[in-house]
Coordinates of C-alpha atoms (C1' of nucleotides) in Angstrom, one line a residue:
Chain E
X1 CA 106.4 115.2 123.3
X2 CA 107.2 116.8 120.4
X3 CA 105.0 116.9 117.1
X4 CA 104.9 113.9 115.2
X5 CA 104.4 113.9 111.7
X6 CA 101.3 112.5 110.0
X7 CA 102.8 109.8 107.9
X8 CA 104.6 108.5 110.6
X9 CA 101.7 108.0 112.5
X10 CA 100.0 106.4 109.5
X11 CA 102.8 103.9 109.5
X12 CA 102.9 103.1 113.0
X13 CA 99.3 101.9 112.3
X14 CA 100.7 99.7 109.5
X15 CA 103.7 98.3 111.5
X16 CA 100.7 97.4 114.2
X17 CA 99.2 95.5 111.6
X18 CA 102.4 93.8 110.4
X19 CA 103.0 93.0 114.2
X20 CA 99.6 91.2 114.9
X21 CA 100.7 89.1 112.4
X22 CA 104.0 88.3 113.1
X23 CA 102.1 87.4 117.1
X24 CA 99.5 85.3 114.8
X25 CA 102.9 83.3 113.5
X26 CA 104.0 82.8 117.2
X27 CA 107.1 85.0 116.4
X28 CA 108.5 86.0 119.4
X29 CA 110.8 89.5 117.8
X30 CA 111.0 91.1 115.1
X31 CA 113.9 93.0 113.4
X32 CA 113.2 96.6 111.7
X33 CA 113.9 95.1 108.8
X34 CA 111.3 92.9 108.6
X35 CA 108.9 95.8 109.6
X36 CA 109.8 97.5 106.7
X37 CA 108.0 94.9 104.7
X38 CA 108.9 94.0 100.9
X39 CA 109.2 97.7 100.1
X40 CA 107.0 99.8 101.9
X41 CA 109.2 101.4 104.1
X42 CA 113.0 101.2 104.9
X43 CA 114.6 99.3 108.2
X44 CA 115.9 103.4 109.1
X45 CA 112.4 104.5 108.9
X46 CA 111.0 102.2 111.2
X47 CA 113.7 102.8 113.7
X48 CA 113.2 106.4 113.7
X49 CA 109.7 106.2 113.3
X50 CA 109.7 104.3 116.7
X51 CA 112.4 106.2 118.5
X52 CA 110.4 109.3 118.3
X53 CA 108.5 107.4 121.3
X54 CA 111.0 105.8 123.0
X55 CA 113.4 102.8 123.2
X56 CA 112.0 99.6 122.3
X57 CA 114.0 97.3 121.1
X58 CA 117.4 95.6 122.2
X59 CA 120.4 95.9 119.9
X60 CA 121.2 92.4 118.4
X61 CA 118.2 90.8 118.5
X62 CA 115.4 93.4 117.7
X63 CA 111.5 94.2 118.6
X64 CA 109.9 92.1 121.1
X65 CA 106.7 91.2 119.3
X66 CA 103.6 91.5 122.3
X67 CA 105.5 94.3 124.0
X68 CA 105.8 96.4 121.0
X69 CA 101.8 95.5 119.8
X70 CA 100.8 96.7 123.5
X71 CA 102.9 100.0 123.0
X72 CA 101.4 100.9 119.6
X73 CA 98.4 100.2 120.8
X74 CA 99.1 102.4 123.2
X75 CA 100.8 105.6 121.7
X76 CA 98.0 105.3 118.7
X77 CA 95.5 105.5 121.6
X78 CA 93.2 102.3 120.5
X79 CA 93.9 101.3 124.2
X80 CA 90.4 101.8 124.9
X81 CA 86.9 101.3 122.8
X82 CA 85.6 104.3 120.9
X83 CA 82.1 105.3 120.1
X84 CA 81.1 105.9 116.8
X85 CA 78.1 108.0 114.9
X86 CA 77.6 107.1 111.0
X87 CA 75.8 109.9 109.6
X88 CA 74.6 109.0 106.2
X89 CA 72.7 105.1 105.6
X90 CA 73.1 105.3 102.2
X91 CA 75.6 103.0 100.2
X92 CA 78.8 104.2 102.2
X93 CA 77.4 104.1 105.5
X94 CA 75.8 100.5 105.3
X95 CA 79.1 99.4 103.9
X96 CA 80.8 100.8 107.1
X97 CA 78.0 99.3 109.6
X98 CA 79.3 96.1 110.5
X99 CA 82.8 96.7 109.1
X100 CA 84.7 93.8 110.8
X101 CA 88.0 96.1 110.5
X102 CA 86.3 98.6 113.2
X103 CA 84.8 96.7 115.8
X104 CA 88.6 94.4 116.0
X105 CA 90.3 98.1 116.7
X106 CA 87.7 99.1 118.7
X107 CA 85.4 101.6 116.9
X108 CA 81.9 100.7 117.7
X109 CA 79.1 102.4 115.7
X110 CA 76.5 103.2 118.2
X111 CA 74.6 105.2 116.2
X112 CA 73.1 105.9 112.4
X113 CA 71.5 108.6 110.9
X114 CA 69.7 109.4 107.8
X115 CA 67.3 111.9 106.5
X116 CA 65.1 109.6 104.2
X117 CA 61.9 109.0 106.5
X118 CA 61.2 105.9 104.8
X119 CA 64.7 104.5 106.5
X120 CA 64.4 105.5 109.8
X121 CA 63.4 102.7 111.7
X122 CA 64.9 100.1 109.6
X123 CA 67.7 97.9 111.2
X124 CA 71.2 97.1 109.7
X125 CA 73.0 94.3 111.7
X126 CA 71.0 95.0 114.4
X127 CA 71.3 98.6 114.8
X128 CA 68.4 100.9 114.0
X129 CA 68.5 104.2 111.5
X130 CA 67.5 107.5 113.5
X131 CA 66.0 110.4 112.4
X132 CA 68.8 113.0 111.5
X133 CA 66.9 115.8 113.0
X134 CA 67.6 114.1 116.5
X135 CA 70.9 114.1 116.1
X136 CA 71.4 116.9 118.4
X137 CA 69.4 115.9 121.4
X138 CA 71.1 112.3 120.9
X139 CA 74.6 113.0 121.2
X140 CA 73.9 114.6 124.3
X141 CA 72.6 112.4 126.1
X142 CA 74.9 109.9 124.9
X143 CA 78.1 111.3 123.5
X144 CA 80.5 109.8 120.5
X145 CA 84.2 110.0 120.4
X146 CA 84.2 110.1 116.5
X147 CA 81.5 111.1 114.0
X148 CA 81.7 109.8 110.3
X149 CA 80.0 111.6 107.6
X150 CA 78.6 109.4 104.5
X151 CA 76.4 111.9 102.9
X152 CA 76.2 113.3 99.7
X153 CA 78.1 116.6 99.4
X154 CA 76.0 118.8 99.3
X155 CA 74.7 118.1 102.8
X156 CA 77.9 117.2 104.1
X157 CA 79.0 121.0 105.5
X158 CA 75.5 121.6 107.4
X159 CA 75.5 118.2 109.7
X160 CA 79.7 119.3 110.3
X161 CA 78.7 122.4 111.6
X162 CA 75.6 121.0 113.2
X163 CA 77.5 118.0 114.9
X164 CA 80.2 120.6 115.9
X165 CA 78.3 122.0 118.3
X166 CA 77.9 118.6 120.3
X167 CA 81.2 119.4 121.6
X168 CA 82.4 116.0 119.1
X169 CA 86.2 116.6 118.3
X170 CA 86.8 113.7 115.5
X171 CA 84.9 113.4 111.7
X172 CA 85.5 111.1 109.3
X173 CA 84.5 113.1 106.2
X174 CA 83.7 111.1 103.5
X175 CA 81.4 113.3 100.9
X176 CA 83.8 114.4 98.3
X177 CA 84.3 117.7 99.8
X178 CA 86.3 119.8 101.7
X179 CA 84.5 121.0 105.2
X180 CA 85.2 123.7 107.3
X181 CA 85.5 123.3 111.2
X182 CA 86.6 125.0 114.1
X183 CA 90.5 124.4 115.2
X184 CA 90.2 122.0 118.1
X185 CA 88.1 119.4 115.7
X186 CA 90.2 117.2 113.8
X187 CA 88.8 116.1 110.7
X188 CA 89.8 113.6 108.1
X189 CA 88.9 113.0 104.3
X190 CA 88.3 109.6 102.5
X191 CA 87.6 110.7 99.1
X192 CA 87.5 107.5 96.7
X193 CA 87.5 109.4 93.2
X194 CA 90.2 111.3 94.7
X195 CA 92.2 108.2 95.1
X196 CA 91.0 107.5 91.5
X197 CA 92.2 110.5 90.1
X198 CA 95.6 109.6 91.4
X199 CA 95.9 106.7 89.9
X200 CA 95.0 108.5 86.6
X201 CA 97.5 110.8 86.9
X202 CA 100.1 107.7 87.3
X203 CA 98.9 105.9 84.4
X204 CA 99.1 108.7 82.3
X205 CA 103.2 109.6 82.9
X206 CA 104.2 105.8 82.0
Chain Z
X1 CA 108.6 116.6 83.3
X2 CA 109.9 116.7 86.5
X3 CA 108.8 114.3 89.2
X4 CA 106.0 115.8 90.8
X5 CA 105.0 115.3 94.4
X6 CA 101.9 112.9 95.3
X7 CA 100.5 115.6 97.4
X8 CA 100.6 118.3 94.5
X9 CA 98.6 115.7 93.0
X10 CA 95.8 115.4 95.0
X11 CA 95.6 119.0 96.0
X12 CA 95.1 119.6 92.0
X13 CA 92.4 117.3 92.0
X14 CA 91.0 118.9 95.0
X15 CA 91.4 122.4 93.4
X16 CA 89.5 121.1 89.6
X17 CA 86.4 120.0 92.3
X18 CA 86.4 123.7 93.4
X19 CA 86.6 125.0 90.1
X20 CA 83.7 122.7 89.0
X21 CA 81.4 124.7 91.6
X22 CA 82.9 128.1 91.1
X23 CA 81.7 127.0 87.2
X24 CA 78.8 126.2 88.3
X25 CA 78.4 129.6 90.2
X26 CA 79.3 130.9 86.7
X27 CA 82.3 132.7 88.0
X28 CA 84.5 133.6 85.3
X29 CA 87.9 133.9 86.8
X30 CA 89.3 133.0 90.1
X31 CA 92.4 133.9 92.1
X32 CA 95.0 131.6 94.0
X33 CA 93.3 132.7 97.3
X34 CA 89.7 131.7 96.0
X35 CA 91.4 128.2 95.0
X36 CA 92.9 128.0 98.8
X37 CA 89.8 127.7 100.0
X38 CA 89.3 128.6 104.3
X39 CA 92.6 127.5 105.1
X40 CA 92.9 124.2 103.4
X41 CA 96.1 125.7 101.5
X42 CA 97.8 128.7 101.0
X43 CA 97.4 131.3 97.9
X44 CA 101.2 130.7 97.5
X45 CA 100.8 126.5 97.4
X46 CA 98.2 126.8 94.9
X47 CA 100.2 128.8 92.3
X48 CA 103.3 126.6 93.4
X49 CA 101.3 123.5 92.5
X50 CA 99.9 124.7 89.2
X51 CA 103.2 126.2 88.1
X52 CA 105.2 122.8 87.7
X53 CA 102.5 122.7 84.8
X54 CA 102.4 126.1 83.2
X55 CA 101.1 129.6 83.4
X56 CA 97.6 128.9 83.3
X57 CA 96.5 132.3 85.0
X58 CA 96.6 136.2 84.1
X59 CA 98.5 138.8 86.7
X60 CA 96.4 140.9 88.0
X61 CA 93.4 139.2 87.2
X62 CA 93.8 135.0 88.4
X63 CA 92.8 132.2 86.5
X64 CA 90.0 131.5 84.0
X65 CA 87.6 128.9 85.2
X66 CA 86.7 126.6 82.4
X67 CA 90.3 127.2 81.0
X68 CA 91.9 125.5 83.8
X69 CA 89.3 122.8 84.6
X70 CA 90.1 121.8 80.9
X71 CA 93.9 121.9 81.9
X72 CA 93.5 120.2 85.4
X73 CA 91.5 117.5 83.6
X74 CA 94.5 117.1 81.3
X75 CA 96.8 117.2 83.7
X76 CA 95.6 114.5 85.9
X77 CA 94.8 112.0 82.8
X78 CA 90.6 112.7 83.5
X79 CA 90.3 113.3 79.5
X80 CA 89.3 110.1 78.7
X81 CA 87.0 107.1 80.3
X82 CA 88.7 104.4 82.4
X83 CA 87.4 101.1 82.5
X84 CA 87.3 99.6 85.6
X85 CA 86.9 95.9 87.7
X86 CA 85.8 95.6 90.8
X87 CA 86.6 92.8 92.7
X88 CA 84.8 91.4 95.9
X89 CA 81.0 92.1 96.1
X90 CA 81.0 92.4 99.6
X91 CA 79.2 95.4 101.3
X92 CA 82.1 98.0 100.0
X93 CA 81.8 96.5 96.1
X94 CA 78.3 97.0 96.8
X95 CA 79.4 100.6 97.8
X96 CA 81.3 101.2 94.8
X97 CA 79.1 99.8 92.3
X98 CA 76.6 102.4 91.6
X99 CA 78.6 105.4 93.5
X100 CA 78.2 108.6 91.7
X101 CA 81.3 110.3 92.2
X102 CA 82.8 107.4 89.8
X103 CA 81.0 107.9 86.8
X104 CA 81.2 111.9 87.0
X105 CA 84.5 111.1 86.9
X106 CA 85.0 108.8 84.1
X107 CA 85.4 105.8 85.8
X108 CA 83.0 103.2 84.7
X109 CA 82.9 99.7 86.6
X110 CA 82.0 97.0 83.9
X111 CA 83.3 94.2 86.3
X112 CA 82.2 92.8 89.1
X113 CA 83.7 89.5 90.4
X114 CA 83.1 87.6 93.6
X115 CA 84.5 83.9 94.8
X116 CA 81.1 83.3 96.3
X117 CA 78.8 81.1 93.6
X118 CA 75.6 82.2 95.5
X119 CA 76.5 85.6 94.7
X120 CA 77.9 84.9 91.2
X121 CA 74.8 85.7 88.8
X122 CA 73.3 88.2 90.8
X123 CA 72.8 91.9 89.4
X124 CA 73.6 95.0 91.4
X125 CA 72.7 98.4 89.5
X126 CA 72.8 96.8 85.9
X127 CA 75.9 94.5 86.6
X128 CA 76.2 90.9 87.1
X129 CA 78.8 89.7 89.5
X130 CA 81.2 87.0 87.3
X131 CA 83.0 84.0 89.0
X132 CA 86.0 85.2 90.3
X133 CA 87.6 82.0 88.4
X134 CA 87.1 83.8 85.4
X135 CA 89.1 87.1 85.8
X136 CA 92.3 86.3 83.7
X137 CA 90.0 85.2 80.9
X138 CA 87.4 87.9 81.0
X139 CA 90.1 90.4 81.5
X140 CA 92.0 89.0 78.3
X141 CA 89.0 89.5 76.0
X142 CA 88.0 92.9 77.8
X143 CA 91.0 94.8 79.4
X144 CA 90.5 96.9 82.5
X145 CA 92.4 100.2 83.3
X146 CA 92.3 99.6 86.9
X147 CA 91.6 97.2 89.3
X148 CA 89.8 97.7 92.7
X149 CA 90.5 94.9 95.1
X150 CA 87.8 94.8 97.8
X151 CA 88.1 91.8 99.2
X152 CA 88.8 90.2 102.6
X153 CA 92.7 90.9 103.9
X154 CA 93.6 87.2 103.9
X155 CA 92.3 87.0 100.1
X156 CA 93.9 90.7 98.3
X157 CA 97.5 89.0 97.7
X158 CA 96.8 86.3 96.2
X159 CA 94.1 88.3 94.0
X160 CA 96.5 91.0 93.0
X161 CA 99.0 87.9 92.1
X162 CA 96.6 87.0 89.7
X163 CA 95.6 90.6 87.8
X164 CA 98.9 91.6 87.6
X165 CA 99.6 88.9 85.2
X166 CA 96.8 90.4 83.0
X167 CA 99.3 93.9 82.5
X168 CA 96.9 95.4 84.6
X169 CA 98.9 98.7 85.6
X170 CA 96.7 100.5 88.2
X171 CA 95.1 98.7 91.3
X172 CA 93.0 100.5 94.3
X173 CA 93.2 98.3 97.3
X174 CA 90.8 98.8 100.1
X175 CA 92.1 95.7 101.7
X176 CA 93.9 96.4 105.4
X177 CA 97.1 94.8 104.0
X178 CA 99.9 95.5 102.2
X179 CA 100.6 93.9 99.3
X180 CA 103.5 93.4 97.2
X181 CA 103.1 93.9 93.7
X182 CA 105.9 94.5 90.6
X183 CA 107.5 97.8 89.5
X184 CA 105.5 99.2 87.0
X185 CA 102.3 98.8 88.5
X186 CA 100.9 102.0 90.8
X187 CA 99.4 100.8 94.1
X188 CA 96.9 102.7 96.2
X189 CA 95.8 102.1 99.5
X190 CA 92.3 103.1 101.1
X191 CA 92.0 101.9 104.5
X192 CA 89.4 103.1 106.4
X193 CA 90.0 101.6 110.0
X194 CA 93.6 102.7 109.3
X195 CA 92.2 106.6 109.4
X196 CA 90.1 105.8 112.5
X197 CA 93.5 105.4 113.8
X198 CA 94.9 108.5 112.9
X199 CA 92.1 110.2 114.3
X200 CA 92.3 108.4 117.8
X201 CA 95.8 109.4 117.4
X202 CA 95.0 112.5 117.0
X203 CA 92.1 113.0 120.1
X204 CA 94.4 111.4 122.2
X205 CA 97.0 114.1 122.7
X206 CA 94.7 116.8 123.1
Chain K
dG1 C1' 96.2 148.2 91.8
dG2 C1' 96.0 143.5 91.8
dA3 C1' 97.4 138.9 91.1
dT4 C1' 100.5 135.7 88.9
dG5 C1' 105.0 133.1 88.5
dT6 C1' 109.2 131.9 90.6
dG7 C1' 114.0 131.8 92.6
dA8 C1' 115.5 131.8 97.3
dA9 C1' 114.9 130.8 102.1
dT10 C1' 112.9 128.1 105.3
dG11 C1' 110.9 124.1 107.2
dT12 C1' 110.0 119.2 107.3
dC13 C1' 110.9 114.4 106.4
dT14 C1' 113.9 110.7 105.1
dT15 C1' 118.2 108.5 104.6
dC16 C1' 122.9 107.8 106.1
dA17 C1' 126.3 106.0 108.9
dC18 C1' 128.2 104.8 113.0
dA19 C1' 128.5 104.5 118.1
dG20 C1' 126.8 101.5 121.5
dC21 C1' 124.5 97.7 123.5
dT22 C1' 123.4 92.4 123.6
Chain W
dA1 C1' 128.5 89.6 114.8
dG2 C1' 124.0 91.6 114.7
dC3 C1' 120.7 95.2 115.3
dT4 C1' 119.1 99.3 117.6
dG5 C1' 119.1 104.3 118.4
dT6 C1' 120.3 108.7 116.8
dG7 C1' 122.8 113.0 115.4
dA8 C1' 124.1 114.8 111.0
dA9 C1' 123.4 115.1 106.1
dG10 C1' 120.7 115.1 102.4
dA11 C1' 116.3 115.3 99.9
dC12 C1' 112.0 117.1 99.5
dA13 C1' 108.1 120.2 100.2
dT14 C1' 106.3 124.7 101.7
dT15 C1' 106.5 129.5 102.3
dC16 C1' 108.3 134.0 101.4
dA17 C1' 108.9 138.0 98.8
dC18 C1' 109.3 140.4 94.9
dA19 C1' 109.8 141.2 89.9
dT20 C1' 106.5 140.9 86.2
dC21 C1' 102.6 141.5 83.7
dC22 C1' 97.4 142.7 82.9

DNA sequence: GGATGTGAATGTCTTCACAGCT
DNA sequence: AGCTGTGAAGACATTCACATCC
């Protein structure tokens, strides 16, 4: 298959969304038209978007609703449970233990880290914070699909290349810094300020 | 000014957080290639994105640090505080009340609002979550720049029904939903499980 | 020499428009 | 008639390459 951009990937996850709904309303199909939304996206973009993967709708009457959820689900790969390491238990990482948002898709955070002493040991919804150093020694005995990173900046580049090693191929970076890593990892920022910033920059030309 | 693309937007912001630690380093000048970073852009990009701005740099030499930092922060509207409400004081309000990276910034949460009355009363670093009843009042007497919805999915429309009507023209969303909102306000969407998807996208062909 | 600034070329993504199926 | 699927066109973003200046 050939490459597919990014923001259409990003969409497909948001027409996934759109569609659990429409399943939640007992709607049986769905027109591209009403995957575009109220003005996120256009009724063209969603059938390209789609057509990149194949055929899936019928002409005249549009998207069947469950077949196109299962296909999704399928081409975004949430077709089977992930398991998740949150590295970081300060405000960011309790925040995303327990997340209901993850466990409905799928990602399952097995495993928490800090470096504060005085937390290790402590449970959040029921899952215990380990010592950073054992990080290591952890993940290989039981391995992670996707690491996520809530640590202050300045530590964040250390446990990357640290949890590199592990062989782990996925991080969710959220310090507010841009980390190096080998080709073959794919890594992905959350940066909140950043987000911020953007909307400063929109407010200020209006 | 022309119309200048989102993602020159946030690589600028991404380039004044480099320039921040190069000032810190007490470097003096530095050159497109420096501002690249290891292969997060291109020396070529960089100049590119600054140039839709102005010459901030000198041939033969780059640019001068606290020079453009000064510029950057001009540039994205960062030269003056934002006020800002936070609504929902679930675990991510708790998240974003109190983060650093915020405040650095600018960006000073002096609202807090939940629906929950158990809640309502409570302080959290200094601030007292409000009744969320009370937002079109409060916001009335004491304007916000920007709103930050972070609230359950099932609750964000009907919320950002509501703050719209107060003029508010910027709104962060960290709801998984899209909402529909009038021309004239900016929208920005931060949806975490959404990049866990992009990332099982992203393991799954490889 | 060394690095910027920028038109031109290239590459990528989105939109158009219509053939083709139901 | 209605809506998908898709090449082609258009818009947009990135990269190139070189003239320009310190």
């Amino acid at each position: 298959m050939g490459k597919i951009a990014e923001s259409t990937v990003r969409r497909l996850s948001v027409y996934l969304r759109l569609l659990e709904e429409f399943a939640a309303q007992g709607k049986g199909t769905v027109s591209s038209h009403e995957l575009a939304g109220q003005g996120h996206t256009t009724p063209a973009q969603v059938r390209k978007d789609l057509s990149f993967f194949g055929s899936f709708g019928k002409r005249g009457l549009g998207y069947p609703v469950p077949e196109l959820i299962a296909q999704l689900r399928d081409i975004l790969g949430l077709d089977r449970p992930y398991r998740v390491a949150v590295i970081g238990a300060g405000k960011i990482g309790r925040a995303l233990v327990g997340y209901q948002g993850f466990v409905s898709r799928g990602f399952h955070i097995v495993l928490l880290y800090d470096n504060d002493l005085d937390k290790v040991g402590v449970s959040w919804d029921g899952l215990q914070v380990r010592d950073e150093r054992d990080i290591e020694a952890d993940l290989a005995r039981e391995p992670v699909d996707i690491a996520i990173v809530a640590t202050p900046a300045c530590a964040a580049q250390a446990l990357v290349d640290r949890i590199v090693t592990t062989g782990i191929k996925a991080i969710l970076n959220f310090a507010p810094v841009e980390v190096s890593h080998p080709d073959g990892v794919v890594v992905k920022n959350v940066n909140m300020a950043l987000e911020l910033e953007t909307l400063s920059y929109a407010l200020r030309n209006r």
